[in-house]
Amino acid sequence: MSGAAATALALASGCAHEDDDGSGAGVLVGIPQEEFTPPAGKLSGSLRILAWSHFVPTYDRWFDDFVRRWAGRVGVDVSIDHIDLSQITTRVAAEIYAGHGHDLIQYVAPLPQFEPAVLDLSDLVREANRRWGPQAELCRQSSFNPTTNRYFAYAPGWVPVPGNFRRSMWSAIGLPNGPASWDELLRGGTEIRRATGVRLGLGMSQELDSNMVGWSLLCSFGSSVQDAEGRVTLDRSEAVAAVEFMARLYRQAMTDEVFSWTPSSNNQGLVAGRLSYISNSISAWRTAQRTTPGIAGDIHFAPALAGPATALAAHHLVHNWIIPKYATGAAAGQEFLLHYTANFAAATYSSMLYDLCAWPGRTPELANWLRRDPFGANPADKLALLADAAKWSVGLGYPGTANAATGEIVSSYVVPNMFARAARGEVSAATAVADAAAQARSIYAKWQTRGLVA
């Protein structure tokens, strides 16, 4: 349909939203009004978008209509495919290898390993910064390679990962605000398991949430995969201590299911009442608001857990939009991303406050929404702690930036595998760390020879 949006929604077979129980959520009311700035030049042709299936179903419905309206105004034919996040990296690799496919691709973690095959989006980021001020540092560090001085992705938003806990259970052991430290998580989780049989769940599986948990624990114990200059620093005593701690936590308070979890497992366990604590976004609670209101009222949130060194949590998600070099719709894709960022208030609202903007000024009502949740939180300020989430959240390159090596380490699950091997008793914590560090060094050496890691 020339000059208009022809939207094709192709959901992957078997794909489901993390929090979608099948009942569906109604169309939201009160979405901020959209603004439109004409593109810098005339657009034409087609734009093919590949996006993840959002964990909050209302978002995808808004996004597809939002794209359709923009495409109709600028004269571009657009198609949109939504697929499960676990399938995206494989799909990207296949399309890049084939040399054709989608023009604009969204993932929810850094994709620096594809830098040689994607466009440098530095001009796009500069224009966004010119319009709206400096980009949030967490998002910048998740999309910029200082070695090549290129933005391998455009990162307009991110998602924090608070602790989700059952207040009734933690109040019974004297911690009504949930655990504030990893030690309290171990002590409290053990007491709750002994008293009720209910366990807690932190993944050690080959999926994204398990990566985030593992990286968070390392950071809080004063360890990291790399330092600020991009040197591997994993094989240190602090990492061994973190792995030993996770093994104790598993033995005393966790469920065996953590070794085979998918991204939806901890959400489902919390909503079903089988878990006392998980580390995740707010999506499980949003599901419970619809399906099990009694449990939703009992779910509360806590910031990053304090460890021996600090209290930091890896972001839950960070949006990385990439444009492959083969893309014929690159100009339209970049104009759309500016339009999308300009209207991020609508994106945040449509995600039910799940997605936060890399340019906070684009969501001027966020603080009010967090203090008085538009979607029925009880109490209304249940999400108020997220106003400070950027202070205790870090990217997967911390204390440096994401790069091709960290991207491969994330996609090959080096960190959760390290924790799982020790927790299952297959090897000692020291051996698990040494093996993971050796694997990391091999990955870094490969990307250094390609000039993508300093």
Coordinates of C-alpha atoms in Angstrom, one line a residue:
M1 CA 0.0 0.0 0.0
S2 CA 2.1 2.9 -1.3
G3 CA 2.4 5.9 0.9
A4 CA 0.8 4.3 3.9
A5 CA 1.6 1.8 6.6
A6 CA 1.1 -1.8 5.7
T7 CA 1.6 -3.5 9.1
A8 CA 2.2 -7.2 9.3
L9 CA 2.3 -8.7 12.8
A10 CA 4.0 -12.0 12.6
L11 CA 4.2 -13.5 16.1
A12 CA 6.7 -16.4 16.4
S13 CA 5.1 -19.8 16.8
G14 CA 4.7 -20.7 20.5
C15 CA 5.9 -17.2 21.5
A16 CA 4.2 -15.7 24.6
H17 CA 4.7 -12.6 26.7
E18 CA 6.5 -13.2 29.9
D19 CA 3.6 -11.9 31.9
D20 CA 0.7 -12.7 29.5
D21 CA -1.6 -15.2 31.1
G22 CA -3.8 -15.3 28.0
S23 CA -6.6 -13.1 29.4
G24 CA -5.2 -10.0 27.7
A25 CA -5.2 -6.5 29.1
G26 CA -7.6 -3.9 27.9
V27 CA -6.6 -0.9 25.8
L28 CA -5.1 1.7 28.1
V29 CA -6.6 5.2 28.5
G30 CA -4.7 8.3 29.4
I31 CA -1.7 7.7 27.1
P32 CA 0.2 11.0 26.6
Q33 CA -0.6 12.8 23.4
E34 CA 1.9 12.1 20.6
E35 CA 4.0 14.9 19.0
F36 CA 5.2 14.9 15.4
T37 CA 8.3 16.6 13.9
P38 CA 8.6 16.3 10.1
P39 CA 11.6 14.3 9.0
A40 CA 14.7 16.2 7.8
G41 CA 14.2 14.9 4.3
K42 CA 11.5 13.2 2.2
L43 CA 11.1 9.5 3.0
S44 CA 9.8 6.8 0.8
G45 CA 10.0 3.0 0.2
S46 CA 9.7 0.4 3.0
L47 CA 10.8 -0.1 6.5
R48 CA 11.0 -3.6 8.0
I49 CA 11.1 -3.7 11.8
L50 CA 11.9 -6.7 14.0
A51 CA 11.0 -6.1 17.6
W52 CA 10.8 -8.3 20.7
S53 CA 7.4 -9.4 22.1
H54 CA 7.1 -7.1 25.1
F55 CA 6.6 -8.5 28.5
V56 CA 3.6 -6.2 29.0
P57 CA 1.0 -7.0 26.3
T58 CA -0.5 -3.5 26.2
Y59 CA 2.8 -2.1 24.9
D60 CA 2.9 -4.1 21.6
R61 CA -0.7 -3.0 20.8
W62 CA 0.3 0.6 21.3
F63 CA 3.6 0.3 19.5
D64 CA 2.1 -1.2 16.3
D65 CA -0.5 1.5 16.1
F66 CA 2.1 4.1 16.9
V67 CA 4.4 2.9 14.0
R68 CA 1.4 2.7 11.6
R69 CA 0.4 6.3 12.3
W70 CA 4.0 7.6 11.8
A71 CA 4.5 5.7 8.6
G72 CA 1.2 7.0 7.2
R73 CA 2.3 10.6 7.8
V74 CA 5.8 10.2 6.3
G75 CA 4.9 8.0 3.3
V76 CA 6.7 4.8 4.2
D77 CA 5.4 1.3 3.9
V78 CA 6.2 -0.5 7.2
S79 CA 6.0 -4.1 8.4
I80 CA 6.6 -5.2 12.0
D81 CA 7.5 -8.7 13.2
H82 CA 7.4 -9.5 16.9
I83 CA 9.3 -12.5 18.1
D84 CA 10.3 -13.9 21.5
L85 CA 13.5 -12.3 22.8
S86 CA 15.3 -15.7 23.1
Q87 CA 15.1 -16.0 19.3
I88 CA 16.3 -12.5 18.3
T89 CA 20.1 -13.0 18.4
T90 CA 19.9 -16.1 16.3
R91 CA 17.6 -14.3 13.9
V92 CA 20.0 -11.3 13.7
A93 CA 22.9 -13.6 13.0
A94 CA 21.0 -15.4 10.2
E95 CA 19.9 -12.2 8.5
I96 CA 23.4 -10.6 8.7
Y97 CA 24.9 -13.8 7.2
A98 CA 22.4 -13.8 4.4
G99 CA 22.8 -10.1 3.7
H100 CA 19.1 -9.2 3.8
G101 CA 16.2 -9.0 6.2
H102 CA 14.9 -6.4 8.6
D103 CA 16.1 -2.8 8.4
L104 CA 15.6 -1.9 12.0
I105 CA 16.1 -4.5 14.8
Q106 CA 15.4 -4.2 18.5
Y107 CA 16.9 -6.3 21.2
V108 CA 16.8 -5.8 25.0
A109 CA 20.5 -6.3 25.8
P110 CA 23.6 -5.0 24.1
L111 CA 24.5 -6.4 20.7
P112 CA 28.1 -5.3 20.3
Q113 CA 29.2 -8.6 18.8
F114 CA 27.4 -7.5 15.6
E115 CA 29.2 -4.1 15.3
P116 CA 31.1 -5.0 12.1
A117 CA 27.9 -5.7 10.3
V118 CA 25.8 -2.7 11.5
L119 CA 25.7 1.0 10.8
D120 CA 27.5 3.5 13.1
L121 CA 24.7 5.5 14.7
S122 CA 26.8 8.2 16.2
D123 CA 25.1 10.9 14.2
L124 CA 21.7 9.7 15.4
V125 CA 22.8 9.8 19.0
R126 CA 24.4 13.3 18.6
E127 CA 21.1 14.5 17.1
A128 CA 19.1 13.0 20.1
N129 CA 21.5 14.6 22.5
R130 CA 21.2 18.0 20.7
R131 CA 17.4 17.8 21.1
W132 CA 17.1 16.4 24.6
G133 CA 20.4 16.7 26.4
P134 CA 22.9 14.0 27.5
Q135 CA 21.8 10.4 27.2
A136 CA 21.7 8.4 30.4
E137 CA 25.1 6.9 31.1
L138 CA 23.9 3.4 31.5
C139 CA 22.4 3.5 28.0
R140 CA 25.4 5.2 26.5
Q141 CA 27.7 2.6 28.0
S142 CA 25.5 -0.2 26.6
S143 CA 25.7 1.1 23.0
F144 CA 29.0 2.8 22.5
N145 CA 32.4 1.3 21.7
P146 CA 35.3 3.6 22.9
T147 CA 37.8 1.4 21.0
T148 CA 36.3 2.2 17.6
N149 CA 34.5 5.4 18.7
R150 CA 31.3 4.1 17.2
Y151 CA 27.7 3.7 18.5
F152 CA 26.9 0.1 17.4
A153 CA 23.3 0.7 18.6
Y154 CA 20.8 3.3 19.6
A155 CA 19.6 2.9 23.2
P156 CA 16.6 5.0 23.9
G157 CA 15.3 3.2 27.0
W158 CA 16.0 0.7 29.8
V159 CA 14.3 -1.3 32.5
P160 CA 15.5 -1.5 36.1
V161 CA 15.5 -4.8 38.1
P162 CA 14.3 -4.4 41.7
G163 CA 13.8 -7.2 44.1
N164 CA 10.2 -8.6 44.1
F165 CA 9.2 -10.0 47.5
R166 CA 6.2 -11.3 49.3
R167 CA 5.7 -8.8 52.2
S168 CA 3.7 -11.1 54.4
M169 CA 6.4 -13.8 54.4
W170 CA 9.3 -11.3 55.0
S171 CA 7.3 -9.5 57.7
A172 CA 6.9 -12.7 59.6
I173 CA 10.7 -12.9 60.0
G174 CA 11.1 -9.3 60.9
L175 CA 11.9 -7.8 57.5
P176 CA 8.7 -6.1 56.4
N177 CA 10.6 -4.1 53.7
G178 CA 12.2 -7.2 52.4
P179 CA 15.9 -8.0 52.4
A180 CA 18.3 -5.0 52.1
S181 CA 21.5 -7.1 51.7
W182 CA 22.5 -10.4 50.2
D183 CA 23.2 -11.7 53.7
E184 CA 19.6 -10.8 54.7
L185 CA 18.4 -12.6 51.6
L186 CA 20.2 -15.7 52.7
R187 CA 19.1 -15.5 56.3
G188 CA 15.5 -14.6 55.5
G189 CA 15.1 -16.9 52.6
T190 CA 16.3 -19.8 54.7
E191 CA 13.9 -19.0 57.6
I192 CA 11.0 -18.6 55.2
R193 CA 11.8 -22.0 53.6
R194 CA 12.0 -23.7 57.0
A195 CA 8.7 -22.2 58.2
T196 CA 6.6 -22.4 55.1
G197 CA 8.4 -24.5 52.5
V198 CA 8.3 -21.6 50.1
R199 CA 11.7 -21.0 48.5
L200 CA 13.2 -18.0 46.6
G201 CA 14.4 -18.0 43.0
L202 CA 17.4 -16.5 41.3
G203 CA 18.2 -18.1 38.0
M204 CA 21.3 -20.0 37.0
S205 CA 20.1 -21.0 33.6
Q206 CA 20.9 -20.1 30.0
E207 CA 18.6 -17.1 29.8
L208 CA 18.8 -13.3 30.2
D209 CA 17.5 -13.0 33.8
S210 CA 20.1 -15.4 35.0
N211 CA 22.8 -13.3 33.4
M212 CA 21.5 -10.2 35.2
V213 CA 21.4 -11.9 38.6
G214 CA 24.9 -13.2 38.2
W215 CA 26.4 -9.9 37.1
S216 CA 24.5 -8.1 39.9
L217 CA 26.0 -10.5 42.6
L218 CA 29.5 -10.1 41.2
C219 CA 29.2 -6.3 41.3
S220 CA 27.9 -6.2 44.8
F221 CA 30.8 -8.4 46.0
G222 CA 33.3 -6.0 44.3
S223 CA 34.0 -8.1 41.3
S224 CA 33.3 -7.8 37.6
V225 CA 34.0 -9.5 34.3
Q226 CA 36.2 -6.6 33.1
D227 CA 37.6 -3.4 34.5
A228 CA 37.0 0.1 33.2
E229 CA 39.7 -0.4 30.5
G230 CA 38.2 -3.6 29.2
R231 CA 40.7 -6.0 30.9
V232 CA 39.4 -9.4 32.2
T233 CA 39.2 -9.2 36.0
L234 CA 37.0 -12.2 36.8
D235 CA 39.6 -14.5 38.4
R236 CA 39.8 -12.7 41.7
S237 CA 39.0 -13.6 45.3
E238 CA 35.9 -11.4 45.3
A239 CA 34.4 -13.5 42.4
V240 CA 35.1 -16.7 44.3
A241 CA 33.4 -15.3 47.4
A242 CA 30.3 -14.4 45.2
V243 CA 30.2 -17.9 43.7
E244 CA 30.5 -19.5 47.2
F245 CA 27.7 -17.3 48.4
M246 CA 25.4 -18.3 45.6
A247 CA 26.1 -21.9 46.3
R248 CA 25.1 -21.5 49.9
L249 CA 22.0 -19.5 48.9
Y250 CA 21.0 -22.3 46.5
R251 CA 21.4 -25.0 49.1
Q252 CA 19.6 -23.3 51.9
A253 CA 16.8 -21.3 50.2
M254 CA 16.3 -22.0 46.5
T255 CA 14.5 -24.4 44.2
D256 CA 16.2 -26.8 41.8
E257 CA 14.2 -25.2 39.0
V258 CA 16.6 -22.3 38.8
F259 CA 18.9 -24.4 36.6
S260 CA 16.4 -24.8 33.8
W261 CA 14.5 -21.5 34.0
T262 CA 13.2 -19.6 31.1
P263 CA 12.7 -15.8 31.3
S264 CA 9.1 -16.4 32.4
S265 CA 9.8 -19.0 35.2
N266 CA 10.5 -16.6 38.1
N267 CA 7.5 -14.5 37.1
Q268 CA 5.2 -17.5 37.0
G269 CA 6.5 -18.8 40.3
L270 CA 6.0 -15.6 42.2
V271 CA 2.5 -15.1 40.8
A272 CA 1.6 -18.7 41.7
G273 CA 2.7 -18.1 45.3
R274 CA 5.6 -20.6 45.1
L275 CA 8.4 -18.0 45.6
S276 CA 9.2 -15.5 48.3
Y277 CA 11.6 -13.4 46.4
I278 CA 12.8 -12.9 42.8
S279 CA 15.0 -10.4 41.0
N280 CA 13.1 -9.1 38.1
S281 CA 11.2 -6.1 36.6
I282 CA 7.7 -5.2 37.6
S283 CA 6.0 -7.4 35.0
A284 CA 5.2 -10.3 37.3
W285 CA 3.3 -8.0 39.6
R286 CA 1.5 -6.4 36.7
T287 CA 0.3 -9.9 35.8
A288 CA -0.8 -10.6 39.3
Q289 CA -2.9 -7.4 39.3
R290 CA -5.0 -9.0 36.6
T291 CA -4.9 -12.6 37.6
T292 CA -4.3 -12.9 41.4
P293 CA -5.0 -9.6 43.1
G294 CA -4.4 -11.0 46.5
I295 CA -0.9 -11.9 45.7
A296 CA -0.4 -8.6 43.8
G297 CA -1.2 -6.7 47.0
D298 CA 1.4 -8.8 48.8
I299 CA 4.2 -8.2 46.2
H300 CA 6.5 -5.3 47.1
F301 CA 9.8 -4.0 45.7
A302 CA 13.2 -3.3 47.1
P303 CA 16.3 -1.7 45.5
A304 CA 19.6 -3.5 44.8
L305 CA 20.9 -5.7 47.5
A306 CA 24.0 -4.6 49.4
G307 CA 27.0 -6.9 49.3
P308 CA 30.4 -6.7 51.0
A309 CA 31.5 -4.0 48.5
T310 CA 28.4 -2.1 47.2
A311 CA 24.7 -2.3 46.3
L312 CA 24.4 -2.5 42.5
A313 CA 22.1 -4.4 40.2
A314 CA 22.6 -5.0 36.5
H315 CA 19.8 -3.5 34.5
H316 CA 17.0 -5.9 33.7
L317 CA 16.9 -4.8 30.0
V318 CA 18.4 -2.1 27.9
H319 CA 17.0 -1.4 24.5
N320 CA 19.5 -1.8 21.6
W321 CA 18.2 -0.8 18.2
I322 CA 20.6 -1.7 15.4
I323 CA 20.5 -1.1 11.6
P324 CA 22.4 -3.7 9.5
K325 CA 24.6 -2.5 6.7
Y326 CA 22.4 -4.2 4.2
A327 CA 19.3 -2.2 5.2
T328 CA 17.6 -0.2 2.5
G329 CA 15.3 1.6 4.9
A330 CA 18.2 3.0 7.1
A331 CA 17.1 6.7 6.7
A332 CA 13.5 5.9 7.6
G333 CA 14.7 3.8 10.5
Q334 CA 16.7 6.6 12.0
E335 CA 13.9 9.1 11.6
F336 CA 11.5 6.7 13.3
L337 CA 13.8 6.2 16.3
L338 CA 13.9 10.0 16.8
H339 CA 10.1 10.1 16.6
Y340 CA 9.9 7.2 19.0
T341 CA 12.2 8.8 21.5
A342 CA 10.3 12.1 21.3
N343 CA 7.2 10.2 22.3
F344 CA 8.8 8.0 25.0
A345 CA 6.3 9.2 27.6
A346 CA 3.7 7.3 25.6
A347 CA 6.0 4.2 25.5
T348 CA 6.5 4.3 29.3
Y349 CA 2.8 4.7 29.9
S350 CA 1.9 2.0 27.5
S351 CA 4.4 -0.4 29.1
M352 CA 2.7 0.4 32.4
L353 CA 5.8 2.1 33.7
Y354 CA 8.1 -0.8 32.7
D355 CA 10.2 1.0 30.1
L356 CA 12.2 4.1 31.3
C357 CA 13.7 6.7 28.9
A358 CA 17.4 7.3 28.3
W359 CA 16.5 11.0 28.0
P360 CA 14.6 11.4 31.3
G361 CA 13.2 14.8 30.2
R362 CA 11.0 13.0 27.7
T363 CA 8.9 11.5 30.5
P364 CA 8.2 14.6 32.7
E365 CA 5.3 12.9 34.5
L366 CA 7.3 9.8 35.5
A367 CA 7.9 10.9 39.1
N368 CA 4.2 11.6 39.5
W369 CA 3.3 8.2 38.0
L370 CA 5.7 6.4 40.3
R371 CA 4.2 8.1 43.3
R372 CA 0.6 7.5 42.2
D373 CA 0.5 4.5 39.9
P374 CA -2.1 5.1 37.1
F375 CA -2.7 1.4 37.0
G376 CA -4.0 0.6 40.5
A377 CA -1.0 -0.1 42.7
N378 CA -1.9 -0.6 46.4
P379 CA -0.4 1.4 48.0
A380 CA -0.3 3.9 45.2
D381 CA 3.4 4.7 45.7
K382 CA 4.5 1.1 45.5
L383 CA 6.9 1.9 42.6
A384 CA 8.3 5.1 44.1
L385 CA 11.7 3.5 44.6
L386 CA 12.2 3.3 40.9
A387 CA 12.7 7.1 40.7
D388 CA 16.2 6.4 42.0
A389 CA 16.8 3.2 40.1
A390 CA 19.5 4.8 37.9
K391 CA 21.7 5.3 41.0
W392 CA 21.8 1.6 41.8
S393 CA 21.7 0.2 38.2
V394 CA 24.7 -0.6 35.9
G395 CA 25.2 -2.1 32.5
L396 CA 26.7 -5.4 31.5
G397 CA 30.1 -3.8 30.8
Y398 CA 30.4 -2.3 34.2
P399 CA 32.7 -0.6 35.2
G400 CA 33.5 -0.2 31.5
T401 CA 31.3 -0.2 28.5
A402 CA 29.6 -3.1 26.7
N403 CA 31.8 -4.5 23.9
A404 CA 31.9 -7.4 21.5
A405 CA 33.6 -9.6 24.1
T406 CA 31.0 -8.9 26.8
G407 CA 28.3 -9.4 24.2
E408 CA 29.6 -12.9 23.5
I409 CA 30.0 -13.6 27.2
V410 CA 26.4 -12.7 27.8
S411 CA 25.1 -14.7 24.8
S412 CA 27.2 -17.8 25.7
Y413 CA 26.1 -17.6 29.4
V414 CA 29.6 -17.7 30.9
V415 CA 28.5 -16.1 34.1
P416 CA 25.3 -18.1 35.0
N417 CA 27.1 -21.3 34.0
M418 CA 29.9 -20.4 36.4
F419 CA 27.5 -20.0 39.3
A420 CA 25.5 -23.2 38.3
R421 CA 28.6 -25.4 38.2
A422 CA 29.6 -24.5 41.8
A423 CA 26.0 -24.5 43.1
R424 CA 25.4 -28.1 41.8
G425 CA 28.7 -29.2 43.3
E426 CA 30.3 -30.1 40.0
V427 CA 33.4 -28.1 40.8
S428 CA 34.7 -25.8 43.6
A429 CA 33.9 -22.1 43.5
A430 CA 37.6 -21.4 42.7
T431 CA 37.6 -23.8 39.8
A432 CA 34.4 -22.4 38.4
V433 CA 35.8 -18.9 38.5
A434 CA 39.1 -19.9 37.0
D435 CA 37.4 -21.8 34.1
A436 CA 35.0 -18.9 33.4
A437 CA 37.9 -16.4 33.5
A438 CA 39.9 -18.5 31.0
Q439 CA 36.9 -18.7 28.7
A440 CA 36.4 -14.9 29.0
R441 CA 40.1 -14.3 28.2
S442 CA 39.8 -16.4 25.1
I443 CA 36.8 -14.4 24.0
Y444 CA 38.5 -11.1 24.6
A445 CA 41.6 -12.2 22.7
K446 CA 39.5 -13.1 19.7
W447 CA 37.8 -9.7 19.6
Q448 CA 41.1 -7.9 20.3
T449 CA 42.5 -9.4 17.1
R450 CA 39.5 -7.9 15.2
G451 CA 40.1 -4.5 16.6
L452 CA 36.8 -4.2 18.6
V453 CA 38.3 -4.5 22.1
A454 CA 41.3 -2.5 23.3

